[in-house]
PDB file of C-alpha atoms and ligand atoms in Angstrom:
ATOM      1  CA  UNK R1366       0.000   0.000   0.000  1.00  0.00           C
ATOM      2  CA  UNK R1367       1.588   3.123  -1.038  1.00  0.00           C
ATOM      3  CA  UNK R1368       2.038   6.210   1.392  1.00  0.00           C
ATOM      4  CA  UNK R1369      -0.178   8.077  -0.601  1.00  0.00           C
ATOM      5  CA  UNK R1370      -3.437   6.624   0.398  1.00  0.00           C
ATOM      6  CA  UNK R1371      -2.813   6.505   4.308  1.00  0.00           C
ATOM      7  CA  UNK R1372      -5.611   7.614   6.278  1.00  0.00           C
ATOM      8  CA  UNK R1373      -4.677   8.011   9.691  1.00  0.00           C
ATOM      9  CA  UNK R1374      -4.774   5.575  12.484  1.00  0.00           C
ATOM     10  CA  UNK R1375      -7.931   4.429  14.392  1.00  0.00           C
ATOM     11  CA  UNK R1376      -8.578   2.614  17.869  1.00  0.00           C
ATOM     12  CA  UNK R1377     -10.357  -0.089  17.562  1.00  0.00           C
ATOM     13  CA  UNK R1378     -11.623  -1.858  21.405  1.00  0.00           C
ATOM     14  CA  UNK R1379     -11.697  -5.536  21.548  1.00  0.00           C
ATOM     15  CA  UNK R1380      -9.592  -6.023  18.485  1.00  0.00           C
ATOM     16  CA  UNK R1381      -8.938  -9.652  19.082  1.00  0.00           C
ATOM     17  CA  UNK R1382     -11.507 -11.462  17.619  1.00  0.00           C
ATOM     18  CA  UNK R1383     -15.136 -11.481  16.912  1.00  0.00           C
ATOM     19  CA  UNK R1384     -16.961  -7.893  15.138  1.00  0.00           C
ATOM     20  CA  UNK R1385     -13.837  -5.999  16.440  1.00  0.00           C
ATOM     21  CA  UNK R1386     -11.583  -7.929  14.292  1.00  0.00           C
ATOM     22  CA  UNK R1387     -13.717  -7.439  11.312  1.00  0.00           C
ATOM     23  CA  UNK R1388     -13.707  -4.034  11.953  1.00  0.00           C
ATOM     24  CA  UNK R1389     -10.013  -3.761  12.052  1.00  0.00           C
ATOM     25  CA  UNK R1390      -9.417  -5.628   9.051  1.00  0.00           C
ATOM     26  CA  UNK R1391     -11.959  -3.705   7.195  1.00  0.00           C
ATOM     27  CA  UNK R1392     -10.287  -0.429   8.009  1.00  0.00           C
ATOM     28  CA  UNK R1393      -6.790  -2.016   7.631  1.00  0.00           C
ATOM     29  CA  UNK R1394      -8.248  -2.761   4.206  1.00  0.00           C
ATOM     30  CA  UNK R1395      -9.637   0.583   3.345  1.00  0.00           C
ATOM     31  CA  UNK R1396      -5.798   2.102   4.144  1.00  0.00           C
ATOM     32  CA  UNK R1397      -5.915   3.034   7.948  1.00  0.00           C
ATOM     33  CA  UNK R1398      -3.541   1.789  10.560  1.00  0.00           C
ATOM     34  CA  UNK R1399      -5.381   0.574  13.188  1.00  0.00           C
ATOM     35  CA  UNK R1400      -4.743   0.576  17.335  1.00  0.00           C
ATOM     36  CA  UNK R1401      -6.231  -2.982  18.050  1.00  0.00           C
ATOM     37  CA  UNK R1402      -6.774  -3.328  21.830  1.00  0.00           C
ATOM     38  CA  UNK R1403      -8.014  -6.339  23.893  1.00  0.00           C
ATOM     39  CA  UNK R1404      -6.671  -7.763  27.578  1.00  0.00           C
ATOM     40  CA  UNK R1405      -4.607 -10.207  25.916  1.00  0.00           C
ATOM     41  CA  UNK R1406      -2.961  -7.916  22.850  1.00  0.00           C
ATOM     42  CA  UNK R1407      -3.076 -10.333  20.415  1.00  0.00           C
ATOM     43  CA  UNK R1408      -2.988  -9.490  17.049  1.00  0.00           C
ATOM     44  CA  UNK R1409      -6.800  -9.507  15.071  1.00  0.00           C
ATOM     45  CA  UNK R1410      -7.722 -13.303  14.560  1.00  0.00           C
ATOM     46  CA  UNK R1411      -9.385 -13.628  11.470  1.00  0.00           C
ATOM     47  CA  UNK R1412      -9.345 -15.154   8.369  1.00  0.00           C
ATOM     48  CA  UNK R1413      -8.374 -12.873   5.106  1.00  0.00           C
ATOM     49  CA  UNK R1414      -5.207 -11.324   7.290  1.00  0.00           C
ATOM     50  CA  UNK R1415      -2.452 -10.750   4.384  1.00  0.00           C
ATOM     51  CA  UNK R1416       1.320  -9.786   5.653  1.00  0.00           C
ATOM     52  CA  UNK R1417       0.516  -6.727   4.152  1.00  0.00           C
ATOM     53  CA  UNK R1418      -2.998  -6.054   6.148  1.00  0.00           C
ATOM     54  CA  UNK R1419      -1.262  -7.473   9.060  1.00  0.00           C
ATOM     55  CA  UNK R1420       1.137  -4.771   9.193  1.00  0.00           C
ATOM     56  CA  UNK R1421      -1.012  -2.112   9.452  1.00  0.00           C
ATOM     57  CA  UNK R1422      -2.227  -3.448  13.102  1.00  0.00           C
ATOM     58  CA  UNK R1423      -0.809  -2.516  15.832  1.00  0.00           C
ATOM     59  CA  UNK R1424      -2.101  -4.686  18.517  1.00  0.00           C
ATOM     60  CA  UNK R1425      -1.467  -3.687  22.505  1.00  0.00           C
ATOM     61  CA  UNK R1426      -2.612  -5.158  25.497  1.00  0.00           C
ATOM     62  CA  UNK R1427      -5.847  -2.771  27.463  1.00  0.00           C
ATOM     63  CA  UNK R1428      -8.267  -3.393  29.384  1.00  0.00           C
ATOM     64  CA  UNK R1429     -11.215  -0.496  28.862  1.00  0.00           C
ATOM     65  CA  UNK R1430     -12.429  -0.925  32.183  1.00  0.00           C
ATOM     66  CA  UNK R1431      -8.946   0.345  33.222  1.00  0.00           C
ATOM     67  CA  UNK R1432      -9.452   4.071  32.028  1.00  0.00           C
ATOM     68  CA  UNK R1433      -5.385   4.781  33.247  1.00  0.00           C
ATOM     69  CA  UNK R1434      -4.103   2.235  30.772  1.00  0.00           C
ATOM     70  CA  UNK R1435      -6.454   4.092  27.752  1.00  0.00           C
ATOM     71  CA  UNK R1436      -4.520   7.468  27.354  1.00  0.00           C
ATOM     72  CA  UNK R1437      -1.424   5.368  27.650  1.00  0.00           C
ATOM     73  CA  UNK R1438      -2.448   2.990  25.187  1.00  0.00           C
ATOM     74  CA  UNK R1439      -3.428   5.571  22.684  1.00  0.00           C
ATOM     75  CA  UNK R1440      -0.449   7.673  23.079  1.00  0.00           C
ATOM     76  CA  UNK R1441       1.924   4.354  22.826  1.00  0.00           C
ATOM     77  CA  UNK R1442      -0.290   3.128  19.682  1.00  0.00           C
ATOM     78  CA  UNK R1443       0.304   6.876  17.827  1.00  0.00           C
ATOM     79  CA  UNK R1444       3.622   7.153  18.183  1.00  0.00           C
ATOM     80  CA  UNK R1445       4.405   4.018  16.760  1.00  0.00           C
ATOM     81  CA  UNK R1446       2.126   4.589  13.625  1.00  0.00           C
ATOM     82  CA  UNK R1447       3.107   7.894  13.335  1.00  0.00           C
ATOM     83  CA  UNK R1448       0.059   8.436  11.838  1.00  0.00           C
ATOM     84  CA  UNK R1449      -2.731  10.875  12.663  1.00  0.00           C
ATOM     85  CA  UNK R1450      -5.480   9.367  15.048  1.00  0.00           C
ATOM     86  CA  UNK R1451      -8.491   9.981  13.428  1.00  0.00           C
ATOM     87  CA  UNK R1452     -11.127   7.796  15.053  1.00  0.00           C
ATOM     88  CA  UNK R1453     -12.321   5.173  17.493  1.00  0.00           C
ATOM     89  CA  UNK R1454     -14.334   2.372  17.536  1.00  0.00           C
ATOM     90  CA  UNK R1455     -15.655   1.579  20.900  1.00  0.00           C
ATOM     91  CA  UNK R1456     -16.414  -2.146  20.368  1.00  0.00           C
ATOM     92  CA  UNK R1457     -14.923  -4.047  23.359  1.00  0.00           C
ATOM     93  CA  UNK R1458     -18.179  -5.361  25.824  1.00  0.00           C
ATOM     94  CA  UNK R1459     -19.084  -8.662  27.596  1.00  0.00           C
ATOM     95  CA  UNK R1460     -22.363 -10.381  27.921  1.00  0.00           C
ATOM     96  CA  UNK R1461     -24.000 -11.200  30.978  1.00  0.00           C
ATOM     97  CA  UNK R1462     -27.721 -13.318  31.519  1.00  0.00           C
ATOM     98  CA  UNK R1463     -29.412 -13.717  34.976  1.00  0.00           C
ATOM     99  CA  UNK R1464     -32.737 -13.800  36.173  1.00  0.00           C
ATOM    100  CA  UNK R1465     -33.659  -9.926  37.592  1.00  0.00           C
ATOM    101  CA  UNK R1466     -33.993 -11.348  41.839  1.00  0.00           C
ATOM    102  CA  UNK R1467     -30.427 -12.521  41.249  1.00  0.00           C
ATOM    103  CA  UNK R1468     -28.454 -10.097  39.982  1.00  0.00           C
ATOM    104  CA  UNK R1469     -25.422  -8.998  42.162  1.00  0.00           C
ATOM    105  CA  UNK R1470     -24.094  -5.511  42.630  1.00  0.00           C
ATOM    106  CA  UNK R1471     -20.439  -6.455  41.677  1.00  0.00           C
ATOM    107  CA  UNK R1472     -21.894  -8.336  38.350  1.00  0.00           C
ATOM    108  CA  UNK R1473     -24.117  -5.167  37.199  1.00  0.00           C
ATOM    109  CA  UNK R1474     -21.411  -2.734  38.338  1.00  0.00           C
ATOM    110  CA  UNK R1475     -18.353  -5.285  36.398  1.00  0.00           C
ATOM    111  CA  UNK R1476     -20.440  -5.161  32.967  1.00  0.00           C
ATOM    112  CA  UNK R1477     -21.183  -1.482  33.198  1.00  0.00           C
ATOM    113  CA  UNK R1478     -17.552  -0.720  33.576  1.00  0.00           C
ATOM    114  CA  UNK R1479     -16.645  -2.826  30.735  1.00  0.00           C
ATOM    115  CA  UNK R1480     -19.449  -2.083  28.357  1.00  0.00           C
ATOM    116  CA  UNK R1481     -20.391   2.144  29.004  1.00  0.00           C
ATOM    117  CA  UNK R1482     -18.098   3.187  31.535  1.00  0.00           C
ATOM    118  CA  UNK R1483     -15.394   2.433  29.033  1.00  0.00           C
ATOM    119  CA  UNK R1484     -16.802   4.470  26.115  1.00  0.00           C
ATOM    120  CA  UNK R1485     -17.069   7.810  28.024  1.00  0.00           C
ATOM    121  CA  UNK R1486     -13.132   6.849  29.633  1.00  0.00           C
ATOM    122  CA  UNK R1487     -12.278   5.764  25.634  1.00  0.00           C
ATOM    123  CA  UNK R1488     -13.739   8.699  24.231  1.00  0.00           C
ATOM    124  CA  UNK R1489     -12.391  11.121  26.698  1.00  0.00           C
ATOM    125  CA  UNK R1490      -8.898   9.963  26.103  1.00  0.00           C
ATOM    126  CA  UNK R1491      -9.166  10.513  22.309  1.00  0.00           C
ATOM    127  CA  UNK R1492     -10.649  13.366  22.704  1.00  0.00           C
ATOM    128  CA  UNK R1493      -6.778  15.357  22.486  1.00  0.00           C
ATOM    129  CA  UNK R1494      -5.900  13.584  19.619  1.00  0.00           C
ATOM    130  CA  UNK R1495      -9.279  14.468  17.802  1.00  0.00           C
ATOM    131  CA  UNK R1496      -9.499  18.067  18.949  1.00  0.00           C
ATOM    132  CA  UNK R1497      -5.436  18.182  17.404  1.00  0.00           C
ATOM    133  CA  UNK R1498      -6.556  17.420  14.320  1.00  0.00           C
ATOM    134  CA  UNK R1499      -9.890  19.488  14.632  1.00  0.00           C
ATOM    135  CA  UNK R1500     -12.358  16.472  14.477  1.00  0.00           C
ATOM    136  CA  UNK R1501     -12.961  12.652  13.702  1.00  0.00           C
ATOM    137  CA  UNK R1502     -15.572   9.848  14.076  1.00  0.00           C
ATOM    138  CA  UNK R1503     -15.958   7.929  17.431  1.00  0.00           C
ATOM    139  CA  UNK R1504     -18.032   4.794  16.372  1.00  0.00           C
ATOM    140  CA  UNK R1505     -19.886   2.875  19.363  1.00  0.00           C
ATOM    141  CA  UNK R1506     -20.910  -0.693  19.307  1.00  0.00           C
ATOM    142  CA  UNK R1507     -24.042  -0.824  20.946  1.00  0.00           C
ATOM    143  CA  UNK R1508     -27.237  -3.851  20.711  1.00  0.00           C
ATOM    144  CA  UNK R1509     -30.551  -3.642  19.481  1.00  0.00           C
ATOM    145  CA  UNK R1510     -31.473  -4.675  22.947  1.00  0.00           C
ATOM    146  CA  UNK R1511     -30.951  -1.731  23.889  1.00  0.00           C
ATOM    147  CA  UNK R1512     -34.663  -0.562  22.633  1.00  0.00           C
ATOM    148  CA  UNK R1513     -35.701  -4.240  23.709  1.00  0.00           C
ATOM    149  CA  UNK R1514     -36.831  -5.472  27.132  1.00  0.00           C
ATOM    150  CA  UNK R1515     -35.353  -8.977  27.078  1.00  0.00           C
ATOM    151  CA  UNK R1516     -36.161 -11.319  29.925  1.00  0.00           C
ATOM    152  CA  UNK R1517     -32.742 -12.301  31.764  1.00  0.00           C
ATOM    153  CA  UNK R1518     -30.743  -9.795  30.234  1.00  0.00           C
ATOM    154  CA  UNK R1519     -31.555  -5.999  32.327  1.00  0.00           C
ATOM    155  CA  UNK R1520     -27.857  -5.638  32.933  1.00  0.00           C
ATOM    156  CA  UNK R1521     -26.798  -5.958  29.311  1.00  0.00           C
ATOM    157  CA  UNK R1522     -29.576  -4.369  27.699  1.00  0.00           C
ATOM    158  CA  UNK R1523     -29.166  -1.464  30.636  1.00  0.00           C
ATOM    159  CA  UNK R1524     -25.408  -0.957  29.580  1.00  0.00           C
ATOM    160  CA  UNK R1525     -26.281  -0.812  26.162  1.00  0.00           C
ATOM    161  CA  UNK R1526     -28.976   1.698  26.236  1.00  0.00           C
ATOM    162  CA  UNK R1527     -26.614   3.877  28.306  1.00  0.00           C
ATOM    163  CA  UNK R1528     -23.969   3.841  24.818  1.00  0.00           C
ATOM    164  CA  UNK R1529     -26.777   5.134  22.981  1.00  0.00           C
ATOM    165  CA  UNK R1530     -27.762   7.667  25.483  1.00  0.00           C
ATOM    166  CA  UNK R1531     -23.804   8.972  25.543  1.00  0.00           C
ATOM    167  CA  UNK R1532     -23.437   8.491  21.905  1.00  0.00           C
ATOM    168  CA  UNK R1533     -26.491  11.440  21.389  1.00  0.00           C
ATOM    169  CA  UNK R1534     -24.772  13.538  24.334  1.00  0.00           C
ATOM    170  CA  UNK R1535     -20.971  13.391  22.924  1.00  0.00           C
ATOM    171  CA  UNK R1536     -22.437  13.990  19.411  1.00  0.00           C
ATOM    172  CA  UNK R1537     -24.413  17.294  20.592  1.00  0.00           C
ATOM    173  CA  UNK R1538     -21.362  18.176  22.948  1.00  0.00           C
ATOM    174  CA  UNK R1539     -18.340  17.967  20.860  1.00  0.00           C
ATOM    175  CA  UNK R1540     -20.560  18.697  17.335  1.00  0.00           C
ATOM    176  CA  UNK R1541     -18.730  22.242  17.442  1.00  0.00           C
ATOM    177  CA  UNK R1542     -15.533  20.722  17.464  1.00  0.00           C
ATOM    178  CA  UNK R1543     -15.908  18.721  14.007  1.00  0.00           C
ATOM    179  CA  UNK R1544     -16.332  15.572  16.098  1.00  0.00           C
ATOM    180  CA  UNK R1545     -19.084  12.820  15.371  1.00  0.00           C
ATOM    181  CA  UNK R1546     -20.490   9.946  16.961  1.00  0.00           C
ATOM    182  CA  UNK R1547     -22.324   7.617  16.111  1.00  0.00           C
ATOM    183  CA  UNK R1548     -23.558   3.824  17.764  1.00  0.00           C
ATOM    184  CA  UNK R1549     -23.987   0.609  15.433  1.00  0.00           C
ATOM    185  CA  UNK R1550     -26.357  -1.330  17.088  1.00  0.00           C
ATOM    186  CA  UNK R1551     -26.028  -5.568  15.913  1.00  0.00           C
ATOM    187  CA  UNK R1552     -28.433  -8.094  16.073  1.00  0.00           C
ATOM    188  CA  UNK R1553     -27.535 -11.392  16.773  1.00  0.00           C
ATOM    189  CA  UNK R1554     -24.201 -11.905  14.699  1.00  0.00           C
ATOM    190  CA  UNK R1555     -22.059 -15.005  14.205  1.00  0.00           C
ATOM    191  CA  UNK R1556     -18.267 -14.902  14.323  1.00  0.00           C
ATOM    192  CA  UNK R1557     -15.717 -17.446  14.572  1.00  0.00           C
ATOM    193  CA  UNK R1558     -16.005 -17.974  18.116  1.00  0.00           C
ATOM    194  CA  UNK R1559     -19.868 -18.539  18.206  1.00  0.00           C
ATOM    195  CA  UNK R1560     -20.671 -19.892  14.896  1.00  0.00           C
ATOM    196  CA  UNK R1561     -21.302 -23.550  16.332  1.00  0.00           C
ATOM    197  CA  UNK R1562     -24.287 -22.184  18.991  1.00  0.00           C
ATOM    198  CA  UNK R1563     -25.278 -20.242  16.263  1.00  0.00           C
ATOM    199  CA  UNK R1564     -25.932 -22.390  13.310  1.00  0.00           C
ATOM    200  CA  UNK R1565     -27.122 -25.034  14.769  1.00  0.00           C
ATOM    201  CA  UNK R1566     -29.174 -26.397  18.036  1.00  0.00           C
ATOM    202  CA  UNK R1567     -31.877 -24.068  20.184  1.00  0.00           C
ATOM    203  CA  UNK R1568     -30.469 -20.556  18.812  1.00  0.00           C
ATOM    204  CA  UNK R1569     -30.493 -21.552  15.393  1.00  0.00           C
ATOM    205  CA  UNK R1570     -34.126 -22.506  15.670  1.00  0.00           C
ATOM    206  CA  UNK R1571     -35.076 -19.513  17.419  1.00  0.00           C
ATOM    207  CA  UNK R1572     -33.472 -17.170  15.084  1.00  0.00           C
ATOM    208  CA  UNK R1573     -34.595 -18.855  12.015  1.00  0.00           C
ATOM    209  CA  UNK R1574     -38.138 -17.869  13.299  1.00  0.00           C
ATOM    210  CA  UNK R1575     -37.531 -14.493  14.562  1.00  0.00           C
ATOM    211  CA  UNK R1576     -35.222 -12.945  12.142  1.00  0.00           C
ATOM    212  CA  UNK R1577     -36.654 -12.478   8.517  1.00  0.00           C
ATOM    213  CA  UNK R1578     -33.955 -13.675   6.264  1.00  0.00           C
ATOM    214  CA  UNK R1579     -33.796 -16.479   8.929  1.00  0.00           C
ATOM    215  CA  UNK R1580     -30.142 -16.895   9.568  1.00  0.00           C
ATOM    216  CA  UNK R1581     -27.961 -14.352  11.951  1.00  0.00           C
ATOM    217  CA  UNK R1582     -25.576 -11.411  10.476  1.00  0.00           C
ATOM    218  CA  UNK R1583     -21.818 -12.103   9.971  1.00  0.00           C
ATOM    219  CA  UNK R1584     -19.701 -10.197  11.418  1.00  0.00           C
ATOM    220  CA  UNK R1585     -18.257  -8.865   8.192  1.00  0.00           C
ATOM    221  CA  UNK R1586     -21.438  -7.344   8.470  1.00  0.00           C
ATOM    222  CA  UNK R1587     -20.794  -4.665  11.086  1.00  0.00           C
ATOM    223  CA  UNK R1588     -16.754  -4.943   9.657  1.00  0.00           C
ATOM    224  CA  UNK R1589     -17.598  -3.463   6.370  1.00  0.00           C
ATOM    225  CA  UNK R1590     -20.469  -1.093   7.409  1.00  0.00           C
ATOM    226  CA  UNK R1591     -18.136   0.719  10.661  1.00  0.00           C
ATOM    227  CA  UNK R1592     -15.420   1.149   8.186  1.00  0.00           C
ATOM    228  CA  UNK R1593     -17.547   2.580   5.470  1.00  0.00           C
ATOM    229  CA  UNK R1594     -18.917   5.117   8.193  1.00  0.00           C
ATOM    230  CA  UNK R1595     -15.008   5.972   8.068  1.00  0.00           C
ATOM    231  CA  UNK R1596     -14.340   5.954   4.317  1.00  0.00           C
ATOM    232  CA  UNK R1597     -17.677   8.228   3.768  1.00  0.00           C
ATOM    233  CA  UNK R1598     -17.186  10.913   6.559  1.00  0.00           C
ATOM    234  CA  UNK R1599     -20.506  11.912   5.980  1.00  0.00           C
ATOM    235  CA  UNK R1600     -20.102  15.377   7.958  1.00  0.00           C
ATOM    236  CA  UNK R1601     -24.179  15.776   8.762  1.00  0.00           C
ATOM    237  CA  UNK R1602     -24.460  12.642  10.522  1.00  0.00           C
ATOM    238  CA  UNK R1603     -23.854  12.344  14.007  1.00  0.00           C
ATOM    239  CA  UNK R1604     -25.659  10.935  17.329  1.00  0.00           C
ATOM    240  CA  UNK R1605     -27.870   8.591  15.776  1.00  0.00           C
ATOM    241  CA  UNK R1606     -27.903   4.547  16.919  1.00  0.00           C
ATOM    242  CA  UNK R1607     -28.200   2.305  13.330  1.00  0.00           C
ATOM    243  CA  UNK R1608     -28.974  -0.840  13.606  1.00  0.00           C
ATOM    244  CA  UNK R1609     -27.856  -3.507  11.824  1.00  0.00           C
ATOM    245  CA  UNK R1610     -30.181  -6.472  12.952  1.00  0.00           C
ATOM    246  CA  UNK R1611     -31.617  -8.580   9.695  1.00  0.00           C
ATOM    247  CA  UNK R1612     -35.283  -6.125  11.116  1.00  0.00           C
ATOM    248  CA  UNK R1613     -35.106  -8.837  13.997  1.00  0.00           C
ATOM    249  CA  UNK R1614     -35.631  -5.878  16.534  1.00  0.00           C
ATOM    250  CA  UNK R1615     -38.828  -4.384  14.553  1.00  0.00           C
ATOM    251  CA  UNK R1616     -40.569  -7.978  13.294  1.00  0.00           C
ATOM    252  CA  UNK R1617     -43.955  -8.408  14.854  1.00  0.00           C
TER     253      UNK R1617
HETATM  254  O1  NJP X2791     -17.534 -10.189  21.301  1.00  0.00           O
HETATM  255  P1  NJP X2791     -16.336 -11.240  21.548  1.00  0.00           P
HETATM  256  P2  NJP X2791     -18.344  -9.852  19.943  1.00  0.00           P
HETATM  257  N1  NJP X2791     -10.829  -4.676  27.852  1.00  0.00           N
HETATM  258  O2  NJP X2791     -16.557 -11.783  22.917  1.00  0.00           O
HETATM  259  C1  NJP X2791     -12.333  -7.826  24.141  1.00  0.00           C
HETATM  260  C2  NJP X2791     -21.614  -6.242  20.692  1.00  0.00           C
HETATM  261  N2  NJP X2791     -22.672  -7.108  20.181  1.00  0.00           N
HETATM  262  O3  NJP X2791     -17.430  -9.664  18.821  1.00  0.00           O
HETATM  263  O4  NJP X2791      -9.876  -8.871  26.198  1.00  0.00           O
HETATM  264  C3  NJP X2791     -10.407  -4.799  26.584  1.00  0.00           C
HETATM  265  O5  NJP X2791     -16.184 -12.195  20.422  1.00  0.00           O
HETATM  266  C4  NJP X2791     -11.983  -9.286  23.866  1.00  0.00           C
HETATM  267  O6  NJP X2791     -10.596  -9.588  23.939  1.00  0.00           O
HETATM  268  P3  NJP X2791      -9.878 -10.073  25.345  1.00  0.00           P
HETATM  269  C5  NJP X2791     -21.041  -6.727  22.008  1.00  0.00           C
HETATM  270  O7  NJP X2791     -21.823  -6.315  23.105  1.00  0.00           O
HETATM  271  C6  NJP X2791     -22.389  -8.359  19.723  1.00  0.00           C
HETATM  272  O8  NJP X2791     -19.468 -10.803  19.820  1.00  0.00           O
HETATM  273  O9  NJP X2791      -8.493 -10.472  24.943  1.00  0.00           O
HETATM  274  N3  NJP X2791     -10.920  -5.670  25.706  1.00  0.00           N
HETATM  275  C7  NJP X2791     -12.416  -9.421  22.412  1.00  0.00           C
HETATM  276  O10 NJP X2791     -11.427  -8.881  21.542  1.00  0.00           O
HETATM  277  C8  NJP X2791     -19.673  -6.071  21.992  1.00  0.00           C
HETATM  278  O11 NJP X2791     -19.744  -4.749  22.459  1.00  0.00           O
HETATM  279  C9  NJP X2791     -23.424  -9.167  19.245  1.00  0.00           C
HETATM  280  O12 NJP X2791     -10.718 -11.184  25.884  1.00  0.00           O
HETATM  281  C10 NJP X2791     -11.891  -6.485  26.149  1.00  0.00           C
HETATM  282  C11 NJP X2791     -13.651  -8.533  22.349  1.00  0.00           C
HETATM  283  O13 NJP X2791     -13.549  -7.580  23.399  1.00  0.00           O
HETATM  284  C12 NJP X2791     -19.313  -6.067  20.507  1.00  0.00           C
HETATM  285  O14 NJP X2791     -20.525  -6.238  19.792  1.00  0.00           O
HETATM  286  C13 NJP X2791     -24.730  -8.700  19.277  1.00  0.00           C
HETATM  287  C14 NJP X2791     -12.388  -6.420  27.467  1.00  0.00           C
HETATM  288  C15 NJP X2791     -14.940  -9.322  22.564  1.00  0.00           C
HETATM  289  O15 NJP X2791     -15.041 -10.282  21.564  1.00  0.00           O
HETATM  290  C16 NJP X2791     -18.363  -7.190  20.127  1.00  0.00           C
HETATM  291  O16 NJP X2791     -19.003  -8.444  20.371  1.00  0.00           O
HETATM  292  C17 NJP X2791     -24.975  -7.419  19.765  1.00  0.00           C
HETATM  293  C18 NJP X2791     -11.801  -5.470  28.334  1.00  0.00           C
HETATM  294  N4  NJP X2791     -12.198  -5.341  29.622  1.00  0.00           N
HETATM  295  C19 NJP X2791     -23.945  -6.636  20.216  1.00  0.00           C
HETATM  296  N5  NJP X2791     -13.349  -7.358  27.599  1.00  0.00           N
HETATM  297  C20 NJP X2791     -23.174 -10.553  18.714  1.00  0.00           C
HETATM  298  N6  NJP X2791     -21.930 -11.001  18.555  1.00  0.00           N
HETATM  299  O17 NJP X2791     -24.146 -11.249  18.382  1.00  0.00           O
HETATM  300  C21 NJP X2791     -13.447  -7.987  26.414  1.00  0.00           C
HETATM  301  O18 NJP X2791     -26.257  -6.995  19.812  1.00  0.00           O
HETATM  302  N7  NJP X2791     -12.578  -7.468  25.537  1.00  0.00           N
END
């Protein structure tokens, strides 16, 4: 890939595998170096990684719910590009499932951190390197449960309307300072680590029924459509939650 076509660097949250990896290598594809973090640092596993694609990651070991090891992260991750930072991706979250009498303090409070708390510390420490550059996109992963009431899932679906609720308040906020957010909301999606449950057994059933094509979203899905929110910079659109769920969350 020639120098010509670099676009900067983006942080992409929970890099290692599942939607965040698509999302790296679709930005990686589309010419941006890309900050992939997770806990364990590894490198974006996916398939379609070329030696040349695999040198534009630059994977580092974070976890979001630590907001001291963000800034550090970031600052580590742009000086070895030495590239621009022009975005984020806000993907890293957890799942959690309990029945509503049983839900502990230390759970709800654990999967908040990890899946809200860590967008507002995320987006605060890229803030500098956005305002530098006088704007960028901050993309949030969010759910369509987050307009859902879901039995067994309040704390998820709670954290998850929270990154829509912060996604409309950072995009009014910072609008003035050429800075837009937006939050991709996923249905149920497959990736490489939960293809199995997924294609076949109890889930598969279910979704077959519920969503209208019958079969789940890849994760290329949400890969190709984050980057493209990138490669468009549509400069009018900012604060709104898409969602990119097959119509599973609006079916009757
Ligand atoms: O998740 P998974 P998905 N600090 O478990 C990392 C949302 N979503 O791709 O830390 C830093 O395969 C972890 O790496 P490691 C969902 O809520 C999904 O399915 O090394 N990183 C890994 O790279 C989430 O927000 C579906 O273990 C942390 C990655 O995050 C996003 O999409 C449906 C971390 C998780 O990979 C990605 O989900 C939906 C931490 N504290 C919303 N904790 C779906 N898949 O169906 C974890 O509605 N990671």
């Amino acid at each position: 890939m020639s120098e010509e076509i670099e676009k900067g660097c983006v942080m992409v949250t929970g890099a290692s595998r599942g939607i965040g990896a698509a999302i790296a290598l679709g930005l990686a594809q589309a010419g941006y170096r890309v900050g992939c973090l997770s806990r364990s640092g590894e490198s974006p596993q996916i398939r379609g990684v070329t030696p040349e694609i695999s040198a534009r990651f630059y994977p580092a070991a974070c976890d979001v719910s630590r907001p001291e090891q963000l800034a550090k992260t970031f600052s580590e991750i742009a000086q070895r590009t030495a590239q621009p930072v022009v975005g984020l991706v806000n993907n890293a979250g957890i799942h959690s499932q309990g029945r509503i009498e049983t839900i502990e303090e230390r759970e709800f409070k654990n999967v908040m951190d990890v899946n809200a708390y860590s967008v507002l510390a995320a987006s605060q420490s890229i803030y500098p390197f956005l305002l530098e550059r006088k704007g960028g996109l901050i993309v949030n992963i969010g759910s369509f449960f987050d307009k859902l009431g879901v039995k067994q899932h309040l704390t998820y679906c709670a954290t998850k309307a929270a990154v829509a609720a912060m996604t409309r308040c950072m995009a009014v906020e910072w609008g003035n300072k050429g800075i837009r957010v937006l939050n991709v909301a996923p249905g149920y999606v497959m990736t490489d680590f939960n293809r199995d449950e997924m294609e076949k057994g109890p889930l598969a059933d279910y979704l077959s029924k519920r969503i209208p094509a019958g079969v789940a979203g890849q994760a290329q899905d949400i890969g190709h459509f984050v980057t493209s929110l990138f490669v468009l910079n549509s400069p009018y659109m900012t604060g709104e939650t898409i969602y990119i769920d097959g119509a599973h969350g609006i079916l009757q």
